[in-house]
XYZ file of C-alpha atoms in Angstrom:
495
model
C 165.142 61.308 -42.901
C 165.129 64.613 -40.450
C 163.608 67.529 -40.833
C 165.696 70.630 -41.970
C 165.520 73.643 -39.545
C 166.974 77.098 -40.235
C 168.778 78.596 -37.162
C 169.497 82.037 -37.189
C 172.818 81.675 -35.538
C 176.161 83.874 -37.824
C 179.290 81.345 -38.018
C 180.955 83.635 -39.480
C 181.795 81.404 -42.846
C 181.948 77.920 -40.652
C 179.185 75.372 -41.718
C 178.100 74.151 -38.473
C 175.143 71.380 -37.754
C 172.949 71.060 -34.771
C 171.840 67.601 -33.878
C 169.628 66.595 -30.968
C 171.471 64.643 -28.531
C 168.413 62.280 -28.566
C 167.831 61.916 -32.250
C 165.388 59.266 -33.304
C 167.275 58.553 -36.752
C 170.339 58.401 -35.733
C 173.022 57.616 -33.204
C 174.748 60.773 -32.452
C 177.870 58.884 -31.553
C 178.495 57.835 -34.820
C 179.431 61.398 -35.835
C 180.705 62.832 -32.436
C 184.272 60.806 -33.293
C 184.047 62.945 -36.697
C 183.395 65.937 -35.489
C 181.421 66.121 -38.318
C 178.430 65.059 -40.795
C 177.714 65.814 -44.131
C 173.629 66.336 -44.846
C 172.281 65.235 -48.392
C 169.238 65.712 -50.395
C 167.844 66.068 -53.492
C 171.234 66.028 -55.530
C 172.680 68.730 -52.952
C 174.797 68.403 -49.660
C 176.847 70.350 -47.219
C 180.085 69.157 -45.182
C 179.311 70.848 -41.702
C 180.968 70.932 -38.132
C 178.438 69.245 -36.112
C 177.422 70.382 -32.267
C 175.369 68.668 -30.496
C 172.638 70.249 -28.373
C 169.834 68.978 -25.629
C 167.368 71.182 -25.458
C 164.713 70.189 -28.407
C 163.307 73.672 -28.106
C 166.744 74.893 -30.519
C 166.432 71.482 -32.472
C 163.836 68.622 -31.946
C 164.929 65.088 -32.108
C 163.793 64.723 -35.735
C 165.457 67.859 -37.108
C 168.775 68.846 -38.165
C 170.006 72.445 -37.596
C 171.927 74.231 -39.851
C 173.330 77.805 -38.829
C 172.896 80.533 -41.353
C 175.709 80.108 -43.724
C 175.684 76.378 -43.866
C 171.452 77.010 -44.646
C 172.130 79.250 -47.375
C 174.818 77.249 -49.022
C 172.786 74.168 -49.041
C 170.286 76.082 -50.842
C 166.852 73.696 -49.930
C 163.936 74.914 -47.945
C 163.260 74.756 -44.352
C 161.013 71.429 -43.575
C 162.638 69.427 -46.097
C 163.939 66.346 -45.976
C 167.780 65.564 -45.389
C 169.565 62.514 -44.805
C 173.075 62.323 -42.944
C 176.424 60.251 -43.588
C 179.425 59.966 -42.069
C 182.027 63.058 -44.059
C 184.699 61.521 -46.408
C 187.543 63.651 -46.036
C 188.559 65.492 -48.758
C 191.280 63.796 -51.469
C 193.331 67.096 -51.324
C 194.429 66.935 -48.035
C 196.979 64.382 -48.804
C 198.736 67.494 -50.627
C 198.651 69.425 -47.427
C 200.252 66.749 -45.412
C 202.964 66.894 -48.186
C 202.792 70.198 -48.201
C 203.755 70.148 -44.055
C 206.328 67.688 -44.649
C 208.186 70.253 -47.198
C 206.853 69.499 -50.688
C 206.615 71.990 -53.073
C 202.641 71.915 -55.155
C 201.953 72.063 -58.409
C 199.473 74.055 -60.035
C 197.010 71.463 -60.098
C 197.695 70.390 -56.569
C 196.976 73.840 -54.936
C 193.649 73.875 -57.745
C 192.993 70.891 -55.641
C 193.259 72.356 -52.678
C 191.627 75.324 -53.351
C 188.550 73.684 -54.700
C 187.473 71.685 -51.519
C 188.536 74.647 -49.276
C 185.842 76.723 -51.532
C 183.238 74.216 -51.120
C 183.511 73.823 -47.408
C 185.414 70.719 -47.557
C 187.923 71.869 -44.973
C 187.842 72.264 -40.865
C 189.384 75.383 -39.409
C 191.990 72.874 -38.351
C 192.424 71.756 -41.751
C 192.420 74.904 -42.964
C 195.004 75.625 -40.647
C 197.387 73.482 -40.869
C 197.501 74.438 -44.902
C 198.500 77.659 -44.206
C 201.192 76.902 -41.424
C 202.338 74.955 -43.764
C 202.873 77.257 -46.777
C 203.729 80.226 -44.161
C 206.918 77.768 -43.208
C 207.842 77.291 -47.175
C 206.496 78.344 -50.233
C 208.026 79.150 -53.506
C 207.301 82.174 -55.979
C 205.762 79.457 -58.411
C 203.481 78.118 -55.658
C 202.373 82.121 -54.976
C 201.754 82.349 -58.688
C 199.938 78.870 -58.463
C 197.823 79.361 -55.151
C 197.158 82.981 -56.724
C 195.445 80.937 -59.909
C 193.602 78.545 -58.293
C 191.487 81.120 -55.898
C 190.891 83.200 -59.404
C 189.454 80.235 -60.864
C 187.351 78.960 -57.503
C 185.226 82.063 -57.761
C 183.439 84.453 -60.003
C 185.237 86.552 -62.492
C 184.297 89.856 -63.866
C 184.102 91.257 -67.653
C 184.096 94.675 -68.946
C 183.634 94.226 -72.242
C 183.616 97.992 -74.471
C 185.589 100.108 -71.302
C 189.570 99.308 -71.911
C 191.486 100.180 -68.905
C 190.194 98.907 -65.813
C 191.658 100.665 -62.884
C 192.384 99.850 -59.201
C 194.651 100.221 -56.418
C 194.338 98.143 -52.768
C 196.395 99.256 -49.707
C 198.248 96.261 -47.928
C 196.684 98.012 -44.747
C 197.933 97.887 -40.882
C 197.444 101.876 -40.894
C 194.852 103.653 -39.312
C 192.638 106.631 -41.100
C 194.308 105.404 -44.408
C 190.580 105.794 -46.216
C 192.527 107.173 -49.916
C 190.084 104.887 -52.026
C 187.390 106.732 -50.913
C 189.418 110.235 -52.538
C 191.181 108.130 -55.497
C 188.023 106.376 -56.536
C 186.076 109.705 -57.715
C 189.091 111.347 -58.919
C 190.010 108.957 -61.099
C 186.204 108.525 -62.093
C 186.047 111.868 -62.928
C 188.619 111.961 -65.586
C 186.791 109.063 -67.228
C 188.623 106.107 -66.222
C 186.707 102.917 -65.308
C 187.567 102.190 -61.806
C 185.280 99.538 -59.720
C 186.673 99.458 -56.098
C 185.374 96.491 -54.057
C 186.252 96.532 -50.590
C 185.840 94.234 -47.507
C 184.927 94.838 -44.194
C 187.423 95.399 -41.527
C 188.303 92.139 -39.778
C 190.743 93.424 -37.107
C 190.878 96.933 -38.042
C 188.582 99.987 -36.780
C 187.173 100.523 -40.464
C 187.497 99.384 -44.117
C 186.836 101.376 -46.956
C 183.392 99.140 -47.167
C 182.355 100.239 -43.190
C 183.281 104.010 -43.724
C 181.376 104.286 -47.063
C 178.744 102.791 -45.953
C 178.231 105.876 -43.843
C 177.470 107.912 -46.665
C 175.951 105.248 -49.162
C 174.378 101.423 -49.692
C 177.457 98.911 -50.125
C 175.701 96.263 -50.517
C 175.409 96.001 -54.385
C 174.533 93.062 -56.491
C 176.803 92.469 -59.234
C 174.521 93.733 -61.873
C 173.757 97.018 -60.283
C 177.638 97.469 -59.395
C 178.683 96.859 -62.833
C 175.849 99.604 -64.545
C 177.135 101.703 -61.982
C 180.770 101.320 -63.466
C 179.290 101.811 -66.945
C 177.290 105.158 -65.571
C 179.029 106.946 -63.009
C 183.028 105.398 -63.885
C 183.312 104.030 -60.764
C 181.950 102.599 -57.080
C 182.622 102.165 -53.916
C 181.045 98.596 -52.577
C 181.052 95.509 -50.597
C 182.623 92.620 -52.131
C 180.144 89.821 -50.375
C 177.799 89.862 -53.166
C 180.527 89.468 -56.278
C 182.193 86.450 -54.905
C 185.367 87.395 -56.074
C 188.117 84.667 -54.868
C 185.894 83.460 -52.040
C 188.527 81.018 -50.792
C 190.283 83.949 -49.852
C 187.534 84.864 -47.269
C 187.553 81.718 -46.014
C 191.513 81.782 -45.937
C 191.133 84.833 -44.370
C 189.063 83.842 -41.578
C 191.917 81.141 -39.980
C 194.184 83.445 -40.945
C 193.309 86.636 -38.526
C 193.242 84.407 -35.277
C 196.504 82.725 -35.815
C 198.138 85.871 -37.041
C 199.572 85.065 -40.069
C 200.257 87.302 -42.510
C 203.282 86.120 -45.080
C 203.816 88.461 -47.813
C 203.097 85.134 -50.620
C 199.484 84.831 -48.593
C 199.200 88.569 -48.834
C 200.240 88.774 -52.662
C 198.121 85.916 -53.591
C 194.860 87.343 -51.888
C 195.229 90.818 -53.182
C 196.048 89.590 -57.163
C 192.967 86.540 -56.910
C 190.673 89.472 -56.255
C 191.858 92.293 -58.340
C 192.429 90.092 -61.256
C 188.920 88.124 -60.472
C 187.318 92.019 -60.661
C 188.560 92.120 -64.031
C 191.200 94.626 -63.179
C 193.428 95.369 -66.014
C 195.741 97.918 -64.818
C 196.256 98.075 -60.405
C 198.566 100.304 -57.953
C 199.793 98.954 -54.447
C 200.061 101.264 -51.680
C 202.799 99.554 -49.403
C 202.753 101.678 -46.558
C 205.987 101.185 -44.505
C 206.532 102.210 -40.896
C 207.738 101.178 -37.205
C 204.350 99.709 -36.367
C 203.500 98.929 -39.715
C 202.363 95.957 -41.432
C 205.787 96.512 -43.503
C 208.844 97.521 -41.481
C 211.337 98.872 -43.333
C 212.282 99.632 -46.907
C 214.141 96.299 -47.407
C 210.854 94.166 -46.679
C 208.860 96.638 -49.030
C 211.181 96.143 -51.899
C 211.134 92.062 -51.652
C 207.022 92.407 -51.356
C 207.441 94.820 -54.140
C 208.993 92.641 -55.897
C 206.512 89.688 -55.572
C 203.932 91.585 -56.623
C 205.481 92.592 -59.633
C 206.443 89.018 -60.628
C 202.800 87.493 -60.065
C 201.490 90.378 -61.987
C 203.324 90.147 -64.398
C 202.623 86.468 -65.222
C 198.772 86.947 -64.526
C 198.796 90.381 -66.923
C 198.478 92.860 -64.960
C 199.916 96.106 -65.265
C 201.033 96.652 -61.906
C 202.642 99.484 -60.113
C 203.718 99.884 -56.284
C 203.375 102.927 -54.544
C 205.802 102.664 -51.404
C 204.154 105.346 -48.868
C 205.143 106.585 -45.192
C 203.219 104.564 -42.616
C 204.922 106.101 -39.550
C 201.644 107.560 -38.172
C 198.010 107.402 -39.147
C 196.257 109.624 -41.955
C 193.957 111.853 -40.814
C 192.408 112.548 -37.994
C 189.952 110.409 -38.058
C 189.914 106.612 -37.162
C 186.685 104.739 -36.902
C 183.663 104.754 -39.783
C 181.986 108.413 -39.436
C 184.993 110.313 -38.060
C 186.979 108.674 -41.185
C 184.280 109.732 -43.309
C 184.481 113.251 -42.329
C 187.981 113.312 -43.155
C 187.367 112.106 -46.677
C 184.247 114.610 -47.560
C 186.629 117.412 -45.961
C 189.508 116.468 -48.877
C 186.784 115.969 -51.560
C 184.810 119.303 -50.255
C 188.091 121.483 -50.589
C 187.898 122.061 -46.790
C 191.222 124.265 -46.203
C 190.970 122.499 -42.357
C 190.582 119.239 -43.801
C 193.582 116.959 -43.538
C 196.370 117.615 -45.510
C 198.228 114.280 -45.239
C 195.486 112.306 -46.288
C 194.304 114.672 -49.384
C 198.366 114.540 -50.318
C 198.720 110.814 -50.553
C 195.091 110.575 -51.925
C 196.540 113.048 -55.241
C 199.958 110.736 -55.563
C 197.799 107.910 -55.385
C 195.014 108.646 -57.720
C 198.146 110.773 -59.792
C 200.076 107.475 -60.409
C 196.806 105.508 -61.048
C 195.951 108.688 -64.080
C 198.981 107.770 -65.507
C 197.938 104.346 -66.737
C 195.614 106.861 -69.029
C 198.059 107.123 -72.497
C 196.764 110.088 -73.143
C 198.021 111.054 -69.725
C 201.509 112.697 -69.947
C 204.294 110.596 -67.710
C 204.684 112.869 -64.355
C 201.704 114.837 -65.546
C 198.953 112.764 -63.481
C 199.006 114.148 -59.801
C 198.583 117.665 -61.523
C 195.916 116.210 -63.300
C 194.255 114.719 -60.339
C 194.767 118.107 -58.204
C 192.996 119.860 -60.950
C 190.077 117.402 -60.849
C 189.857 118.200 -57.017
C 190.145 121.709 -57.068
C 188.024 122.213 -59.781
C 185.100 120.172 -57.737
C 184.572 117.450 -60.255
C 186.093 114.719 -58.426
C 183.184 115.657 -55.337
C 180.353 115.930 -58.337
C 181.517 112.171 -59.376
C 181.796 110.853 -55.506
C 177.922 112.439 -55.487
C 176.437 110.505 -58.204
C 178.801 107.656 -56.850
C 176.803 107.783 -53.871
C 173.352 108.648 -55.068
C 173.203 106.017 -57.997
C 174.257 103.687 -54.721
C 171.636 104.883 -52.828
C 171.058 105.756 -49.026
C 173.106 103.911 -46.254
C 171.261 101.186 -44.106
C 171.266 103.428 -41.435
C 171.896 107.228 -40.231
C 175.543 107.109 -38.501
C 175.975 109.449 -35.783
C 179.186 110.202 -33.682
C 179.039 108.381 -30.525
C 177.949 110.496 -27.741
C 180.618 109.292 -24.692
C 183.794 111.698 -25.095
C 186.778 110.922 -23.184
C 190.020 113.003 -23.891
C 193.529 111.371 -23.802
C 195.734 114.202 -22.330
C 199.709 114.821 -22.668
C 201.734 113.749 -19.864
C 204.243 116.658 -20.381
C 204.930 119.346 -22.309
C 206.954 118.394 -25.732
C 206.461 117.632 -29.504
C 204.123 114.533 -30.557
C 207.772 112.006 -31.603
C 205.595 109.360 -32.560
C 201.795 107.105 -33.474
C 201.477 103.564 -32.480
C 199.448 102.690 -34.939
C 198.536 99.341 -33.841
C 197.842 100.833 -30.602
C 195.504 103.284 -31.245
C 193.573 101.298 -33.340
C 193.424 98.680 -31.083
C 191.876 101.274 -28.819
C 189.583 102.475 -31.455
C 188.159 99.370 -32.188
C 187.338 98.610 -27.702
C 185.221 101.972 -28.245
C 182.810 100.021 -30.337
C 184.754 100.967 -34.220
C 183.671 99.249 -36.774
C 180.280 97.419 -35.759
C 179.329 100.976 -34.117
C 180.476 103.511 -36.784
C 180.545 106.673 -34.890
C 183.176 104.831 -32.626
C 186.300 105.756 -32.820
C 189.626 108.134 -31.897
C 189.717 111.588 -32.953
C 193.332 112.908 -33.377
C 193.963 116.248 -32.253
C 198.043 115.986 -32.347
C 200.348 114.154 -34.933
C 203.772 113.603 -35.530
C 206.040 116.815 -35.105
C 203.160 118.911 -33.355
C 203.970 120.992 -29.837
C 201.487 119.960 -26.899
C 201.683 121.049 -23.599
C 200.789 119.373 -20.119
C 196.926 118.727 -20.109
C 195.779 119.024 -23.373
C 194.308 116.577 -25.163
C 196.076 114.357 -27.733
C 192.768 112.668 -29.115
C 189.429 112.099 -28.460
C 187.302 108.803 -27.806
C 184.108 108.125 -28.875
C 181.713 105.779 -28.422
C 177.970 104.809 -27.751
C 177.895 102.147 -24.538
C 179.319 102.526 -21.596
C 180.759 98.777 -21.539
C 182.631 100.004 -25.110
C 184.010 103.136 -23.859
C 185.183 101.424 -20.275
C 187.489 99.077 -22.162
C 188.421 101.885 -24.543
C 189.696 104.425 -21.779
C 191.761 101.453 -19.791
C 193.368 100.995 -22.401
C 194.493 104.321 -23.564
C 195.236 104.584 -19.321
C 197.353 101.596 -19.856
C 199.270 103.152 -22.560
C 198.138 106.220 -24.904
C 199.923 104.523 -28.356
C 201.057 108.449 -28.603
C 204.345 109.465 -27.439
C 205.655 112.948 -26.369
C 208.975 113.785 -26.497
C-alpha cells in the first residue's frame, strides 16, 4: 500500500498521479508503458494520467500524488491507504474506433461512451480522437443521442410548483455580448422563473459567470441557487457547483485546443445543459457576422434548424433569435468594463450603450412571450416598460444581494494604452476575434479590470490621432503583449 498525498497542483479537469521514480511498492515501469494507473481503496478508485517525479520532497517513495481534481474525485482522506493496478481500458472505446472508421452509434452506444468519459475513463487522446471522429460524420439522430446521454451522465434539476422555466444561451464568438446579465432581471421582474447558469470564459475575455461575479458571489450551491429562483425569479451563477452535463466540461476541455467547434457538438452541449437545468421553455441568440462564430445567414438557418429538431424531440420549447454579430456590443470587453456597460442599460443611463440595451429588450421581449398571458408581438414593449419603469434594476438588486458580495473588489486596471486611427475616415469594420484576442493578452478574464474600452464602432467618423479604444490592464508583462498586438494589427479598420 502507499500513502495518499494531496498536491495542490489545478489540472484543469485531467486526473493526473504523481509517483516517485524510486517507489518502494512498486516498479514504476510497469505503468510508464500505460501512461497510466488506476489507485483503489476502500470500494473507491480513480483512472489517472500518471507522471513520474524524483524529487521525494513533491512525493516520497511511499506516497502517491494525486493533483487536485483527481483528490477530490476520489473522495478519501489524505494519509490513507491506496493500492495501484495496471488501468483496463474502457469497453466503450471499441465504439469510438467504429465510430473513426464511419459507423453511425446508437443511443446506447454514445450512453456508453458518455458514461466512462464522465467518470474519467478517457485520456485527452481518447477523448480526442471521439470527437475528430464525430466532427468528420455524425448524423441528426446521433446529435439527438449524444445530446441524451450527457443529460443523463449528470445532475438534473426540478422545479416543481413554478411552470415555465425560462432561458436563453448565446452561441458566443462576440465580444461585450453580456445580454443575460439585462434579460435575466427583466424577465425576473415580470415574474417569470428564469435560472441562468453560466460558465467561465475558456477562450474568451469574459463570460456572463466572470463579469457577474464583479458585482455578486457566483459560486452558489444548488440549494441556495434554486431558493434564490423561488425568491427573487431568477440568478445569475456559476454552473461548477450544479453539475449540469459534466461530460460536456470535460468535452469541452479537448475541444478548445484542437479548435473544434461543429454545430452537432455545439447543439448537443447547449440542449444537455439547458434541458439538465430543468429548462422548459429556451431562446438561442445566433449571432451571425464576418468574424463570427456563424458566418452567414445560410449556416445560421441549418444550426437553426438543428436546434429546433433536438428540441423538439427532448421538449423543449425552443426559439432562435438570429442577431447581427458584425461588431461587438458595447463598449466594454473584459469583466468590470462589461459590467459597467450592463449597470449603465439597467440604470437608464442615456450614455449607456444603446446596442447592447436594444438587443438585451428583443431578447428578453421574445423570451416574455413564452408568458400566455403575454400578447404575441407585445413582449419587447413589455420588457422596455419593465426597464424604464426601474423594476428590472430593483430585481437585478435583490438578484445580487440575496447572492451576496463578490470574492473580491474589481477595479479597472491601472496601465492605459490608447489604440489611435491611422487616418482620418469612418470606423468600416470590428474584428471581433481580434480584439478579443487582444483583450484577453491584457490580463481579461483571470484579471477582471482587463480589458479594451471602445471608443469608436461601426459607422462612426474618427480622425488621425484619436483613439479608437483603450487598453487596460494591471502588469506590465500583460499589457506588453496586449499593445504588440494591437501594433501588429488594431482588429479595427478605418475606411
Amino acid at each position: 500500500m502507499l500513502t495518499l498525498r494531496h498536491l495542490a497542483i489545478d489540472t484543469v479537469r485531467e486526473n493526473v498521479a504523481f509517483l516517485n521514480r524510486r517507489c518502494t511498492r512498486y516498479h514504476v515501469e510497469d505503468f510508464l508503458g500505460l501512461g497510466r494507473v488506476e489507485v483503489r481503496n476502500d470500494g473507491r478508485s480513480l483512472l489517472a494520467v500518471l507522471n513520474v517525479v524524483d524529487d521525494p520532497a513533491i512525493v516520497g517513495p511511499d506516497e502517491i500524488g494525486l493533483s487536485d481534481p483527481a483528490f477530490g474525485q476520489l473522495g478519501l482522506a489524505e494519509g490513507s491507504a491506496v493500492h495501484l493496478v495496471p488501468p483496463t481500458p474502457p469497453e466503450s472505446f471499441e465504439l469510438v474506433r467504429a465510430k473513426v472508421g464511419g459507423a453511425a452509434l446508437s443511443d446506447e452506444q454514445l450512453a456508453a461512451i458518455i458514461r466512462d468519459v464522465t467518470e474519467q475513463r478517457y485520456s485527452k487522446i481518447e477523448i480526442a480522437a471521439f470527437l475528430i471522429a464525430c466532427a468528420s460524420f455524425m448524423t441528426t439522430a446521433e446529435v439527438l443521442g449524444l445530446t441524451r446521454a450527457m443529460i443523463a451522465a449528470g445532475t438534473r434539476l426540478h422545479w416543481e410548483g413554478l411552470g415555465t422555466i425560462a432561458d436563453k444561451h448565446c452561441i458566443g464568438g462576440i465580444p461585450g455580448n453580456r445580454t443575460s446579465m439585462i434579460v435575466v432581471p427583466i424577465v425576473a421582474a415580470h415574474g417569470l422563473p428564469i435560472p441562468k447558469t453560466s460558465s467561465r470564459a475558456i477562450t474568451s475575455p469574459a463570460g456572463t459567470a466572470d463579469t457577474m461575479e464583479v458585482l455578486a458571489n457566483v459560486d452558489v450551491p444548488m440549494e441556495r441557487m434554486q431558493a434564490l429562483v423561488r425568491e427573487a425569479k431568477g440568478c445569475l451563477v456559476w454552473g461548477g457547483h450544479v453539475r449540469l452535463s459534466p461530460a460536456d466540461d470535460i468535452l469541452i476541455s479537448v475541444e478548445r485546443p484542437l479548435a473544434i467547434d461543429t454545430r452537432e457538438q455545439l447543439v448537443a452541449s447547449i440542449l444537455s445543459k439547458k434541458v439538465a437545468a430543468g429548462s422548459t421553455h429556451l431562446l438561442i441568440d445566433i449571432p451571425v457576422g464576418p468574424s463570427a462564430k456563424i458566418r452567414n445567414a445560410g449556416e445560421a438557418v441549418r444550426l437553426r434548424k438543428l436546434f429546433e429538431h433536438v428540441g423538439d424531440r427532448l421538449g423543449l420549447t425552443l426559439e432562435v433569435a438570429i442577431t447581427d454579430g458584425s461588431q461587438p456590443v458595447g463598449r466594454g470587453i473584459g469583466p468590470v468594463l462589461e459590467a459597467r456597460d450592463v449597470m449603465a442599460v439597467l440604470r437608464n443611463d442615456p450614455a449607456g450603450p444603446a446596442d447592447l440595451k436594444e438587443r438585451a429588450l428583443l431578447l428578453a421581449g421574445r423570451i416574455l412571450e413564452f408568458d400566455p398571458a403575454v400578447r404575441g408581438g407585445s413582449g419587447t414593449r413589455r420588457a422596455r416598460e419593465l426597464l424604464a419603469s426601474g423594476a428590472a434594476l430593483a430585481a437585478m438588486e435583490r438578484i445580487i444581494e440575496m447572492q451576496g458580495p463578490p470574492p473580491a473588489v474589481a477595479t479597472l486596471g491601472s496601465l492605459v494604452a490608447e489604440v489611435a486611427s491611422p487616418a482620418d475616415g469612418i470606423v468600416s469594420s470590428l474584428d471581433c476575434y481580434r480584439l478579443a484576442r487582444i483583450a484577453r493578452l491584457a490580463g481579461a478574464p483571470t484579471d477582471k479590470g482587463a480589458g479594451i474600452d471602445l471608443l469608436r464602432k461601426v459607422g462612426e467618423p474618427v480622425r488621425r490621432g484619436e483613439p479608437l479604444y483603450r487598453i487596460h490592464a494591471s502588469t506590465n508583462a500583460d499589457f506588453t503583449f496586449a499593445q504588440a498586438h494591437a501594433a501588429e494589427s488594431s482588429g479595427v479598420a478605418v475606411g
